[in-house]
């Protein structure tokens, strides 16, 4: 019983701020404070008319999509190599590849900024953010895809090879369909991480801000706070949907390749 | 029968580890051949060398007089049934079986016929539309067989195909595999660590130890005339007694501890046997306990029952014979009216020099 109270208190602590988002997004007042004054969808309407916000969202979507694709391709290569071949120093290399997972984002942001601007003298743009986001998302992709490859019987690809397929067609016809749920799951998670990442985007953004950076800029104007609440509500809903889909695909993948579930991110 | 597979001086190293040491063997067309040995003896490596999944460090692999060097697995006239069966879980049974036909020029209808025929052959008539991941172990194995046999390979390679099945199913599948091999006439090469399985199924068996072939013979020769002590120990059960070779010639003169002097024909001893210290082996079922009123047709010796293990159809006795260092195991059928002796009982045992192997 004591534990249950503790758990409920913990959940409130965790999710109360998020619950406040939709509450004030639909509140008919510019000031974020109780008591609520009435229901409105005005703030959502305002969202649809803000061209600068649209540009920022479009930027973020492009970055997130590219990040998802590149991180997943890199993750696929790393996970396959880790699962199927033995090479000297494998454990060390795998550990090293996973390191960005625990590296503070501010460190990555600052060091990348220094390298790109000071050392290489390049100008910043969407591609620099994509680069950095691929860096932080790849370990997540590897972790998810490791699970997908780990549940895969290494004899599968050999069996296809034995039945007349080439190395590539064996991979395409057998391995790829079996790890596809993992691939989709990895892309969705990388997409979600990239979409709401702020620190790196803030440091490396060029003239066109990403959505989180744009939102941060809006905070200077108290009158636009409810609009941010509305945007936040949409983002939270979107994140929950994407992560749920990702987890469904990951579980289906484990089930389909006949393995037992050894955990995931959800 | 013509020779189908020839391995000459095959060596395989993994780094410093010498997995295959100078393997020479010839497998004939249409033969059921087994590679038998304890785990880690290199039998699976040898099978994978024949399939093309492993290259050789030295030596040659010929199939139908063609050198298989640089020929990848997808171009060899071999197909494999994997230990895990490696059934593709995202496909149906029929799609699994038809997998190897993807590149063939058969029409859709011809492929469907071939799949139906292959499924019928392995006793899975009408299972085509089922999802592969929902099959039982025995069914998976049948699918793996159908999938490999549909390509009509010259050689079917089976990597411990029965080890994942329970005892009843395993015995059933042994008979099925023999029947299938006779029906299709394809050369089967079976890898197994189960000596009984190898004896039941094979035309010939190669017994492997530590990357070498210890002996290659038909099951009966292998069982009755093992050429070395480790082969004798690995296949079936054998009693070993110290002995002295007293004379060599047309027959071999022996003085066996506890048994006394006897002569055995030359073919029961290794070639070039010399007088001196040796050992003899004798199988438990070739010895016999003598019950009241029975006499030995050849030789007998007094003995004391040391242990009794009752199996229902058989009783295994461990008996002590004077001057024999280890107890001897004797297998007796539990015939009608034959009593089961108790530990400590005094008895006599019968032995026959024709069943003796000299090492």
Coordinates of C-alpha atoms in Angstrom, one line a residue:
Chain A
X1 CA 0.0 0.0 0.0
X2 CA 2.8 2.4 1.0
X3 CA 4.5 1.5 -2.2
X4 CA 1.4 2.3 -4.2
X5 CA 1.1 5.7 -2.7
X6 CA 4.7 6.3 -3.4
X7 CA 4.3 5.2 -7.0
X8 CA 1.3 7.4 -7.6
X9 CA 3.1 10.4 -6.1
X10 CA 6.1 9.7 -8.4
X11 CA 3.8 9.5 -11.5
X12 CA 2.2 12.8 -10.5
X13 CA 5.6 14.4 -10.1
X14 CA 6.6 13.0 -13.5
X15 CA 3.5 13.9 -15.6
X16 CA 1.8 16.8 -13.9
X17 CA 3.8 19.4 -15.9
X18 CA 2.9 17.6 -19.1
X19 CA -0.8 17.5 -18.2
X20 CA -0.7 21.3 -17.7
X21 CA 0.2 21.7 -21.4
X22 CA -3.1 20.8 -22.9
X23 CA -4.9 22.4 -19.9
X24 CA -3.6 25.8 -20.7
X25 CA -3.5 25.2 -24.5
X26 CA -7.3 25.2 -24.4
X27 CA -7.6 28.0 -21.8
X28 CA -9.1 31.2 -22.9
X29 CA -6.5 33.6 -21.4
X30 CA -3.0 34.9 -22.3
X31 CA -1.8 34.5 -18.7
X32 CA -0.8 31.1 -17.7
X33 CA -2.4 30.9 -14.2
X34 CA -5.3 29.3 -12.4
X35 CA -8.3 29.5 -12.3
X36 CA -9.1 28.5 -15.9
X37 CA -11.2 31.1 -17.6
X38 CA -12.9 29.1 -20.4
X39 CA -12.4 26.8 -23.4
X40 CA -11.0 28.0 -26.7
X41 CA -9.2 26.6 -29.7
X42 CA -8.0 30.1 -30.6
X43 CA -4.3 29.2 -29.8
X44 CA -4.4 26.3 -32.2
X45 CA -5.9 28.5 -34.9
X46 CA -3.1 31.0 -34.3
X47 CA -0.6 28.2 -34.8
X48 CA -1.8 27.6 -38.3
X49 CA -1.3 31.2 -39.3
X50 CA 2.3 31.6 -38.1
X51 CA 4.6 31.4 -41.2
X52 CA 7.9 31.6 -39.3
X53 CA 6.7 28.7 -37.1
X54 CA 5.8 26.7 -40.2
X55 CA 9.3 27.2 -41.6
X56 CA 10.8 26.0 -38.3
X57 CA 8.6 22.9 -38.2
X58 CA 9.4 22.1 -41.8
X59 CA 13.1 22.4 -41.0
X60 CA 12.8 20.2 -38.0
X61 CA 10.9 17.6 -40.0
X62 CA 13.6 17.5 -42.7
X63 CA 16.3 17.2 -40.1
X64 CA 14.5 14.5 -38.2
X65 CA 13.8 12.5 -41.3
X66 CA 17.4 12.6 -42.6
X67 CA 18.7 11.8 -39.1
X68 CA 16.3 8.8 -38.8
X69 CA 17.5 7.4 -42.2
X70 CA 21.2 7.9 -41.7
X71 CA 21.3 6.8 -38.1
X72 CA 19.4 3.7 -38.9
X73 CA 21.6 2.8 -41.9
X74 CA 24.7 3.2 -39.6
X75 CA 23.0 1.3 -36.9
X76 CA 22.1 -1.5 -39.3
X77 CA 25.8 -1.9 -40.4
X78 CA 27.1 -1.8 -36.8
X79 CA 24.5 -4.2 -35.5
X80 CA 24.9 -6.7 -38.3
X81 CA 28.7 -6.7 -37.9
X82 CA 28.3 -7.0 -34.2
X83 CA 25.9 -9.9 -34.4
X84 CA 27.3 -12.0 -37.3
X85 CA 31.0 -11.6 -37.6
X86 CA 33.8 -11.9 -35.1
X87 CA 36.8 -9.5 -35.4
X88 CA 39.6 -8.5 -33.1
X89 CA 38.7 -5.9 -30.5
X90 CA 35.0 -6.3 -31.2
X91 CA 33.8 -5.6 -27.7
X92 CA 35.9 -2.5 -27.3
X93 CA 34.7 -1.1 -30.6
X94 CA 31.0 -1.8 -29.8
X95 CA 31.5 0.0 -26.5
X96 CA 33.1 2.9 -28.1
X97 CA 30.3 3.2 -30.7
X98 CA 27.8 3.4 -27.9
X99 CA 29.6 6.1 -26.0
X100 CA 27.7 9.2 -27.4
X101 CA 24.7 7.7 -25.5
X102 CA 26.2 9.0 -22.3
X103 CA 28.1 12.0 -23.6
X104 CA 26.5 15.3 -22.5
X105 CA 24.9 17.0 -25.5
X106 CA 26.4 20.3 -24.6
X107 CA 29.9 18.8 -25.0
X108 CA 29.0 17.4 -28.4
X109 CA 27.4 20.8 -29.4
X110 CA 30.4 22.9 -28.4
X111 CA 33.0 20.6 -29.8
X112 CA 31.2 20.3 -33.1
X113 CA 30.8 24.1 -33.3
X114 CA 34.5 24.6 -32.7
X115 CA 35.5 22.0 -35.3
X116 CA 33.0 23.2 -37.9
X117 CA 33.5 26.9 -37.5
X118 CA 37.0 27.4 -36.2
X119 CA 38.9 24.5 -37.6
X120 CA 37.2 23.8 -40.9
X121 CA 35.7 27.3 -41.3
X122 CA 32.4 25.9 -42.7
X123 CA 29.1 27.8 -42.4
X124 CA 26.3 26.3 -40.3
X125 CA 23.0 25.0 -41.8
X126 CA 20.6 22.1 -41.5
X127 CA 23.3 19.7 -42.5
X128 CA 25.4 20.5 -39.5
X129 CA 22.5 19.7 -37.2
X130 CA 21.8 16.5 -39.1
X131 CA 25.4 15.5 -38.6
X132 CA 25.2 16.0 -34.9
X133 CA 21.8 14.4 -34.6
X134 CA 23.1 11.3 -36.4
X135 CA 25.9 11.2 -33.9
X136 CA 23.6 11.1 -30.9
X137 CA 20.9 8.9 -32.5
X138 CA 23.1 6.2 -33.9
X139 CA 23.7 4.5 -30.5
X140 CA 20.0 4.3 -30.0
X141 CA 19.6 2.7 -33.4
X142 CA 22.4 0.3 -32.7
X143 CA 20.8 -0.7 -29.4
X144 CA 17.4 -1.4 -31.0
X145 CA 18.9 -3.2 -34.0
X146 CA 21.2 -5.2 -31.8
X147 CA 18.1 -6.6 -30.3
X148 CA 16.6 -7.4 -33.7
X149 CA 19.8 -9.1 -34.9
X150 CA 20.4 -10.9 -31.6
X151 CA 17.1 -12.6 -31.9
X152 CA 18.0 -13.7 -35.4
X153 CA 19.4 -17.3 -36.0
X154 CA 22.7 -16.8 -37.9
X155 CA 21.9 -20.0 -39.8
X156 CA 19.0 -18.1 -41.6
X157 CA 21.2 -16.2 -44.0
X158 CA 23.4 -19.3 -44.5
X159 CA 20.3 -21.3 -45.3
X160 CA 19.3 -18.8 -48.0
X161 CA 22.9 -18.9 -49.3
X162 CA 22.7 -22.7 -49.4
X163 CA 19.5 -22.5 -51.4
X164 CA 21.1 -20.6 -54.2
X165 CA 21.0 -16.9 -53.2
X166 CA 23.9 -14.5 -53.3
X167 CA 25.1 -12.8 -50.1
X168 CA 23.2 -9.7 -51.0
X169 CA 19.9 -11.4 -52.0
X170 CA 20.1 -13.6 -48.9
X171 CA 20.3 -10.5 -46.8
X172 CA 17.5 -8.8 -48.8
X173 CA 15.1 -11.8 -48.8
X174 CA 15.7 -13.2 -45.3
X175 CA 17.6 -10.9 -42.9
X176 CA 16.0 -7.6 -44.0
X177 CA 12.3 -8.7 -43.6
X178 CA 13.2 -10.3 -40.2
X179 CA 14.8 -7.2 -38.8
X180 CA 12.4 -4.8 -40.6
X181 CA 10.4 -4.1 -37.4
X182 CA 13.6 -3.2 -35.7
X183 CA 14.5 -0.8 -38.6
X184 CA 11.1 0.9 -38.4
X185 CA 11.4 1.1 -34.6
X186 CA 14.9 2.6 -34.9
X187 CA 13.8 5.2 -37.4
X188 CA 10.8 6.3 -35.3
X189 CA 12.9 6.7 -32.2
X190 CA 15.7 8.6 -34.0
X191 CA 13.1 10.8 -35.6
X192 CA 11.5 11.6 -32.2
X193 CA 14.9 12.3 -30.6
X194 CA 15.9 14.6 -33.4
X195 CA 12.6 16.4 -33.6
X196 CA 12.7 17.8 -30.1
X197 CA 16.4 18.1 -29.5
X198 CA 17.3 21.6 -28.4
X199 CA 20.9 22.1 -27.2
X200 CA 22.7 20.9 -30.3
X201 CA 20.3 22.6 -32.7
X202 CA 20.6 25.8 -30.7
X203 CA 24.4 25.8 -31.1
X204 CA 24.6 24.6 -34.7
X205 CA 21.6 26.2 -36.3
X206 CA 22.2 28.5 -39.2
X207 CA 19.8 31.3 -40.2
X208 CA 16.8 29.0 -40.2
X209 CA 16.0 27.8 -36.6
X210 CA 14.5 24.4 -35.9
X211 CA 11.2 24.2 -34.1
X212 CA 12.6 23.8 -30.5
X213 CA 14.9 26.8 -31.1
X214 CA 12.0 28.8 -32.5
X215 CA 9.9 28.0 -29.5
X216 CA 12.7 29.1 -27.2
X217 CA 12.8 32.4 -29.1
X218 CA 9.0 32.8 -28.6
X219 CA 9.4 32.7 -24.8
X220 CA 10.6 36.3 -24.8
X221 CA 7.0 37.3 -25.6
X222 CA 4.7 36.4 -22.7
X223 CA 1.6 36.9 -25.0
X224 CA 2.7 33.9 -27.2
X225 CA 2.9 31.5 -24.3
X226 CA -0.5 29.9 -24.9
X227 CA 0.5 29.3 -28.5
X228 CA 3.6 27.4 -27.3
X229 CA 1.3 25.4 -25.0
X230 CA -0.7 24.5 -28.0
X231 CA 2.3 23.5 -30.0
X232 CA 3.7 21.5 -27.0
X233 CA 0.4 19.6 -26.7
X234 CA 0.7 18.5 -30.4
X235 CA 4.3 17.5 -29.9
X236 CA 3.6 15.4 -26.8
X237 CA 0.8 13.7 -28.6
X238 CA 3.0 13.0 -31.6
X239 CA 5.9 11.7 -29.5
X240 CA 3.6 9.3 -27.6
X241 CA 2.1 8.0 -30.9
X242 CA 5.5 7.5 -32.5
X243 CA 7.1 5.8 -29.5
X244 CA 4.1 3.5 -29.2
X245 CA 4.3 2.5 -32.8
X246 CA 8.1 2.0 -32.5
X247 CA 7.6 -0.3 -29.5
X248 CA 4.8 -2.3 -31.2
X249 CA 7.1 -2.9 -34.2
X250 CA 10.0 -3.9 -31.9
X251 CA 7.9 -6.4 -30.1
X252 CA 6.4 -7.8 -33.3
X253 CA 10.0 -8.3 -34.6
X254 CA 11.1 -10.2 -31.6
X255 CA 8.0 -12.4 -31.8
X256 CA 8.3 -13.0 -35.5
X257 CA 11.9 -14.2 -35.4
X258 CA 10.9 -16.6 -32.6
X259 CA 13.0 -15.0 -29.8
X260 CA 12.1 -14.0 -26.3
X261 CA 11.8 -10.4 -25.3
X262 CA 14.8 -9.1 -23.6
X263 CA 13.6 -5.6 -23.0
X264 CA 13.7 -2.4 -25.0
X265 CA 13.3 1.3 -24.3
X266 CA 9.6 1.1 -23.3
Chain B
X1 CA 28.7 -47.1 -56.8
X2 CA 30.7 -44.3 -58.1
X3 CA 32.7 -41.9 -56.0
X4 CA 30.9 -38.6 -55.5
X5 CA 32.9 -36.6 -52.9
X6 CA 36.7 -36.8 -52.4
X7 CA 38.5 -35.0 -49.7
X8 CA 42.3 -35.1 -49.9
X9 CA 44.6 -33.9 -47.1
X10 CA 42.0 -31.4 -45.8
X11 CA 43.4 -29.2 -43.1
X12 CA 41.6 -26.4 -41.3
X13 CA 43.0 -23.9 -38.9
X14 CA 41.2 -21.2 -36.9
X15 CA 44.1 -19.1 -35.8
X16 CA 46.3 -21.5 -33.8
X17 CA 43.5 -24.0 -33.4
X18 CA 43.8 -27.1 -35.7
X19 CA 40.2 -28.0 -36.4
X20 CA 40.8 -30.6 -39.1
X21 CA 44.0 -32.6 -39.4
X22 CA 44.6 -34.2 -42.7
X23 CA 41.2 -35.5 -43.6
X24 CA 41.1 -38.1 -46.4
X25 CA 37.8 -39.6 -47.3
X26 CA 35.7 -40.7 -50.2
X27 CA 31.9 -40.8 -50.2
X28 CA 30.1 -42.8 -52.8
X29 CA 27.0 -41.7 -54.7
X30 CA 23.8 -42.8 -53.1
X31 CA 25.5 -43.6 -49.7
X32 CA 24.2 -42.7 -46.3
X33 CA 27.4 -41.5 -44.7
X34 CA 27.8 -40.4 -41.1
X35 CA 30.4 -38.2 -39.4
X36 CA 30.3 -39.4 -35.7
X37 CA 32.3 -38.0 -32.9
X38 CA 32.2 -36.1 -29.5
X39 CA 31.5 -32.4 -29.6
X40 CA 34.4 -30.3 -30.7
X41 CA 35.9 -33.2 -32.8
X42 CA 35.5 -31.2 -36.1
X43 CA 32.6 -33.1 -37.6
X44 CA 30.4 -30.0 -38.1
X45 CA 33.4 -28.1 -39.5
X46 CA 34.0 -30.9 -42.0
X47 CA 30.3 -30.7 -43.0
X48 CA 30.6 -26.9 -43.5
X49 CA 33.7 -27.4 -45.5
X50 CA 31.8 -29.7 -47.9
X51 CA 28.9 -27.2 -48.0
X52 CA 31.3 -24.4 -48.8
X53 CA 30.6 -22.3 -45.6
X54 CA 34.2 -22.8 -44.5
X55 CA 37.2 -22.7 -46.7
X56 CA 40.1 -25.2 -46.2
X57 CA 43.5 -24.1 -45.1
X58 CA 45.1 -26.9 -47.1
X59 CA 44.0 -29.9 -49.2
X60 CA 41.2 -30.3 -51.8
X61 CA 37.4 -30.9 -51.8
X62 CA 36.1 -32.6 -55.0
X63 CA 32.5 -33.2 -55.8
X64 CA 31.7 -35.1 -59.0
X65 CA 35.4 -34.7 -60.0
X66 CA 35.1 -30.9 -59.8
X67 CA 37.4 -29.0 -57.5
X68 CA 35.2 -27.0 -55.2
X69 CA 37.9 -24.5 -54.4
X70 CA 36.4 -21.0 -54.8
X71 CA 33.0 -22.4 -55.4
X72 CA 30.5 -20.6 -53.1
X73 CA 27.8 -22.6 -51.3
X74 CA 25.1 -21.3 -53.6
X75 CA 26.8 -22.9 -56.6
X76 CA 27.6 -26.3 -55.0
X77 CA 25.4 -29.3 -55.7
X78 CA 24.9 -29.6 -52.0
X79 CA 22.0 -28.6 -49.7
X80 CA 22.0 -28.5 -46.0
X81 CA 19.5 -29.2 -43.2
X82 CA 20.7 -27.0 -40.3
X83 CA 20.7 -28.0 -36.7
X84 CA 18.3 -25.2 -35.9
X85 CA 16.5 -26.0 -39.2
X86 CA 16.7 -22.2 -40.1
X87 CA 13.1 -22.2 -41.3
X88 CA 12.3 -18.6 -42.5
X89 CA 9.7 -17.5 -39.9
X90 CA 8.2 -14.7 -42.1
X91 CA 7.2 -17.1 -44.9
X92 CA 4.6 -19.8 -45.1
X93 CA 5.5 -23.5 -45.3
X94 CA 5.1 -23.5 -49.1
X95 CA 7.1 -20.3 -49.5
X96 CA 9.9 -21.9 -47.4
X97 CA 9.9 -25.0 -49.6
X98 CA 9.8 -23.0 -52.8
X99 CA 12.6 -20.7 -51.7
X100 CA 15.3 -22.4 -53.6
X101 CA 13.3 -22.4 -56.8
X102 CA 13.2 -18.6 -57.0
X103 CA 15.8 -18.5 -59.8
X104 CA 14.6 -21.6 -61.6
X105 CA 12.9 -21.3 -65.0
X106 CA 9.9 -23.3 -63.9
X107 CA 6.4 -21.8 -64.3
X108 CA 4.3 -20.9 -61.4
X109 CA 2.2 -24.1 -61.8
X110 CA 5.3 -26.3 -62.1
X111 CA 6.7 -24.8 -58.9
X112 CA 3.4 -25.3 -57.0
X113 CA 3.5 -29.0 -58.2
X114 CA 7.1 -29.4 -57.1
X115 CA 6.3 -27.9 -53.7
X116 CA 3.3 -30.2 -53.2
X117 CA 5.3 -33.2 -54.2
X118 CA 8.1 -32.3 -51.8
X119 CA 5.7 -31.7 -48.9
X120 CA 4.0 -35.1 -49.7
X121 CA 7.4 -36.8 -49.6
X122 CA 8.1 -35.6 -46.1
X123 CA 4.6 -36.3 -44.9
X124 CA 3.4 -32.7 -44.7
X125 CA 0.6 -33.0 -47.3
X126 CA -1.6 -29.9 -47.2
X127 CA 0.5 -27.9 -44.8
X128 CA 1.6 -25.4 -47.5
X129 CA -0.5 -22.5 -46.4
X130 CA 0.5 -22.6 -42.7
X131 CA 2.8 -20.0 -41.1
X132 CA 6.2 -21.5 -40.6
X133 CA 6.8 -20.0 -37.2
X134 CA 3.8 -21.9 -35.8
X135 CA 5.2 -25.4 -36.6
X136 CA 6.4 -28.0 -34.1
X137 CA 10.0 -29.2 -34.0
X138 CA 9.3 -32.3 -36.0
X139 CA 7.3 -30.4 -38.6
X140 CA 10.1 -27.8 -38.9
X141 CA 12.5 -30.5 -39.6
X142 CA 10.3 -32.0 -42.3
X143 CA 10.0 -28.5 -43.9
X144 CA 13.8 -28.1 -43.8
X145 CA 14.1 -31.5 -45.5
X146 CA 11.5 -30.6 -48.2
X147 CA 13.2 -27.3 -48.8
X148 CA 16.6 -28.9 -49.3
X149 CA 15.4 -31.9 -51.4
X150 CA 13.2 -29.9 -53.8
X151 CA 16.5 -28.7 -55.5
X152 CA 17.4 -32.3 -56.1
X153 CA 21.0 -31.9 -54.8
X154 CA 23.6 -34.5 -55.3
X155 CA 24.4 -34.4 -51.6
X156 CA 22.2 -33.6 -48.7
X157 CA 24.1 -32.5 -45.6
X158 CA 22.4 -33.0 -42.2
X159 CA 23.9 -31.2 -39.2
X160 CA 22.6 -33.0 -36.1
X161 CA 19.1 -32.9 -37.5
X162 CA 17.5 -35.0 -34.7
X163 CA 19.2 -33.5 -31.6
X164 CA 16.4 -31.0 -31.0
X165 CA 13.7 -33.7 -31.0
X166 CA 12.5 -35.8 -28.0
X167 CA 13.4 -39.4 -27.8
X168 CA 10.2 -40.9 -29.4
X169 CA 10.2 -38.4 -32.2
X170 CA 13.9 -38.9 -32.8
X171 CA 13.5 -42.7 -33.2
X172 CA 10.6 -42.1 -35.5
X173 CA 12.5 -39.6 -37.7
X174 CA 15.5 -42.0 -37.9
X175 CA 13.3 -44.5 -39.7
X176 CA 11.7 -41.7 -41.8
X177 CA 15.1 -40.4 -42.9
X178 CA 16.3 -43.9 -43.9
X179 CA 13.1 -44.4 -45.9
X180 CA 13.5 -41.0 -47.5
X181 CA 17.1 -41.5 -48.5
X182 CA 16.2 -44.8 -50.1
X183 CA 13.3 -43.2 -52.0
X184 CA 15.3 -40.3 -53.4
X185 CA 18.6 -42.0 -53.8
X186 CA 20.5 -38.9 -52.9
X187 CA 23.8 -39.1 -50.9
X188 CA 23.1 -38.2 -47.3
X189 CA 25.9 -37.0 -45.0
X190 CA 24.8 -36.9 -41.4
X191 CA 26.7 -35.3 -38.6
X192 CA 25.8 -36.7 -35.2
X193 CA 27.3 -37.3 -31.7
X194 CA 24.9 -40.1 -31.1
X195 CA 26.6 -43.4 -31.8
X196 CA 23.3 -45.3 -31.8
X197 CA 21.8 -43.0 -34.4
X198 CA 24.9 -43.4 -36.6
X199 CA 24.8 -47.2 -36.3
X200 CA 21.0 -47.4 -37.1
X201 CA 21.1 -45.1 -40.1
X202 CA 24.4 -45.2 -41.9
X203 CA 25.9 -47.3 -44.7
X204 CA 29.3 -46.1 -43.5
X205 CA 30.5 -44.1 -40.5
X206 CA 33.6 -42.0 -40.0
X207 CA 34.4 -41.7 -36.3
X208 CA 36.3 -38.5 -35.6
X209 CA 38.4 -37.4 -32.7
X210 CA 40.2 -34.0 -32.3
X211 CA 40.0 -33.2 -36.0
X212 CA 41.1 -36.7 -37.3
X213 CA 39.2 -39.7 -38.6
X214 CA 39.8 -42.5 -36.1
X215 CA 38.1 -45.2 -38.2
X216 CA 35.9 -45.4 -41.2
X217 CA 33.8 -48.5 -41.7
X218 CA 30.3 -49.9 -42.0
X219 CA 28.4 -50.0 -38.7
X220 CA 28.9 -53.7 -38.1
X221 CA 32.7 -53.7 -38.6
X222 CA 32.9 -50.6 -36.6
X223 CA 31.1 -52.2 -33.7
X224 CA 32.6 -55.6 -33.8
X225 CA 36.1 -54.8 -34.9
X226 CA 37.0 -51.3 -33.6
X227 CA 40.6 -50.6 -34.6
X228 CA 41.5 -48.5 -31.5
X229 CA 40.6 -48.3 -27.9
X230 CA 39.0 -44.8 -28.2
X231 CA 36.8 -46.0 -31.1
X232 CA 35.7 -49.0 -29.0
X233 CA 35.0 -46.7 -26.0
X234 CA 33.0 -44.2 -28.0
X235 CA 30.8 -46.8 -29.8
X236 CA 28.7 -48.9 -27.5
X237 CA 30.1 -50.3 -24.3
X238 CA 33.2 -52.4 -24.0
X239 CA 35.1 -54.2 -21.3
X240 CA 38.9 -53.9 -21.4
X241 CA 41.2 -56.5 -19.8
X242 CA 45.0 -56.4 -19.6
X243 CA 46.6 -59.2 -21.7
X244 CA 49.9 -60.4 -23.0
X245 CA 50.5 -61.4 -26.7
X246 CA 52.5 -64.6 -26.4
X247 CA 52.8 -65.5 -30.0
X248 CA 52.1 -64.1 -33.4
X249 CA 51.6 -65.9 -36.7
X250 CA 48.6 -67.3 -38.4
X251 CA 46.8 -66.9 -35.1
X252 CA 47.6 -64.7 -32.2
X253 CA 48.4 -66.3 -28.8
X254 CA 47.0 -64.5 -25.8
X255 CA 47.3 -64.7 -22.0
X256 CA 44.4 -62.7 -20.7
X257 CA 44.2 -61.6 -17.0
X258 CA 41.7 -63.7 -15.2
X259 CA 40.6 -65.6 -18.4
X260 CA 43.8 -67.5 -19.1
X261 CA 45.3 -68.6 -22.5
X262 CA 43.6 -68.6 -25.8
X263 CA 44.2 -68.1 -29.6
X264 CA 42.4 -65.6 -31.8
X265 CA 42.6 -65.3 -35.6
X266 CA 44.9 -62.6 -37.0
X267 CA 42.0 -60.3 -38.1
X268 CA 41.0 -59.7 -34.5
X269 CA 44.3 -58.0 -33.7
X270 CA 45.9 -54.9 -35.2
X271 CA 48.2 -55.4 -38.2
X272 CA 51.8 -56.0 -37.2
X273 CA 50.9 -57.0 -33.6
X274 CA 54.0 -58.0 -31.7
X275 CA 54.4 -60.2 -28.6
X276 CA 54.3 -58.2 -25.3
X277 CA 51.9 -56.1 -23.2
X278 CA 48.5 -55.5 -24.8
X279 CA 44.8 -55.1 -23.9
X280 CA 41.7 -56.9 -25.2
X281 CA 38.2 -55.7 -25.5
X282 CA 35.0 -57.7 -25.2
X283 CA 31.4 -56.4 -25.5
X284 CA 28.9 -56.9 -22.6
X285 CA 26.5 -58.9 -24.8
X286 CA 29.1 -61.4 -25.9
X287 CA 29.7 -62.4 -22.2
X288 CA 27.1 -64.3 -20.4
X289 CA 26.1 -65.2 -16.8
X290 CA 25.8 -69.0 -16.5
X291 CA 22.7 -70.0 -14.5
X292 CA 22.1 -73.3 -12.7
X293 CA 22.7 -76.3 -15.0
X294 CA 24.1 -74.2 -17.9
X295 CA 27.6 -74.8 -19.3
X296 CA 29.7 -72.6 -21.5
X297 CA 30.2 -73.7 -25.1
X298 CA 33.8 -72.3 -25.1
X299 CA 35.3 -71.0 -21.8
X300 CA 34.1 -70.1 -18.4
X301 CA 35.4 -68.3 -15.3
X302 CA 34.0 -67.9 -11.7
X303 CA 32.7 -64.5 -10.8
X304 CA 31.0 -62.5 -8.0
X305 CA 28.1 -60.1 -8.8
X306 CA 29.1 -56.5 -7.9
X307 CA 26.2 -54.5 -9.2
X308 CA 22.8 -55.1 -10.9
X309 CA 21.0 -52.6 -13.1
X310 CA 17.6 -53.7 -14.2
X311 CA 16.3 -52.2 -17.5
X312 CA 13.1 -54.3 -18.0
X313 CA 14.1 -56.1 -21.2
X314 CA 17.7 -56.4 -20.1
X315 CA 19.7 -56.7 -16.9
X316 CA 23.2 -55.3 -16.8
X317 CA 25.5 -57.0 -14.3
X318 CA 28.9 -55.7 -13.1
X319 CA 30.9 -58.8 -12.0
X320 CA 34.3 -59.3 -10.4
X321 CA 36.5 -62.0 -11.8
X322 CA 39.7 -63.0 -10.0
X323 CA 42.8 -61.2 -11.4
X324 CA 40.8 -58.8 -13.5
X325 CA 41.4 -55.3 -12.2
X326 CA 38.0 -53.7 -13.2
X327 CA 34.6 -55.2 -12.9
X328 CA 33.2 -56.6 -16.2
X329 CA 29.8 -55.5 -17.5
X330 CA 27.6 -58.2 -18.8
X331 CA 24.3 -57.7 -20.6
X332 CA 21.7 -60.4 -20.2
X333 CA 18.3 -60.6 -21.8
X334 CA 15.5 -61.2 -19.3
X335 CA 14.2 -64.3 -20.9
X336 CA 11.2 -66.3 -19.4
X337 CA 12.1 -68.1 -16.2
X338 CA 15.6 -66.4 -16.0
X339 CA 16.2 -65.0 -12.5
X340 CA 17.8 -61.7 -11.8
X341 CA 20.8 -62.3 -9.5
X342 CA 21.4 -60.3 -6.4
X343 CA 24.5 -58.3 -5.5
X344 CA 27.1 -60.6 -3.9
X345 CA 25.9 -63.8 -5.6
X346 CA 28.5 -66.3 -6.6
X347 CA 28.2 -67.3 -10.3
X348 CA 30.1 -68.3 -13.4
X349 CA 30.5 -66.4 -16.6
X350 CA 31.0 -67.7 -20.2
X351 CA 33.2 -66.0 -22.7
X352 CA 34.1 -66.7 -26.3
X353 CA 37.5 -65.9 -27.9
X354 CA 35.7 -65.1 -31.2
X355 CA 34.3 -61.9 -29.6
X356 CA 37.7 -60.6 -28.5
X357 CA 39.4 -57.6 -30.1
X358 CA 43.1 -57.1 -29.4
X359 CA 44.4 -53.5 -29.1

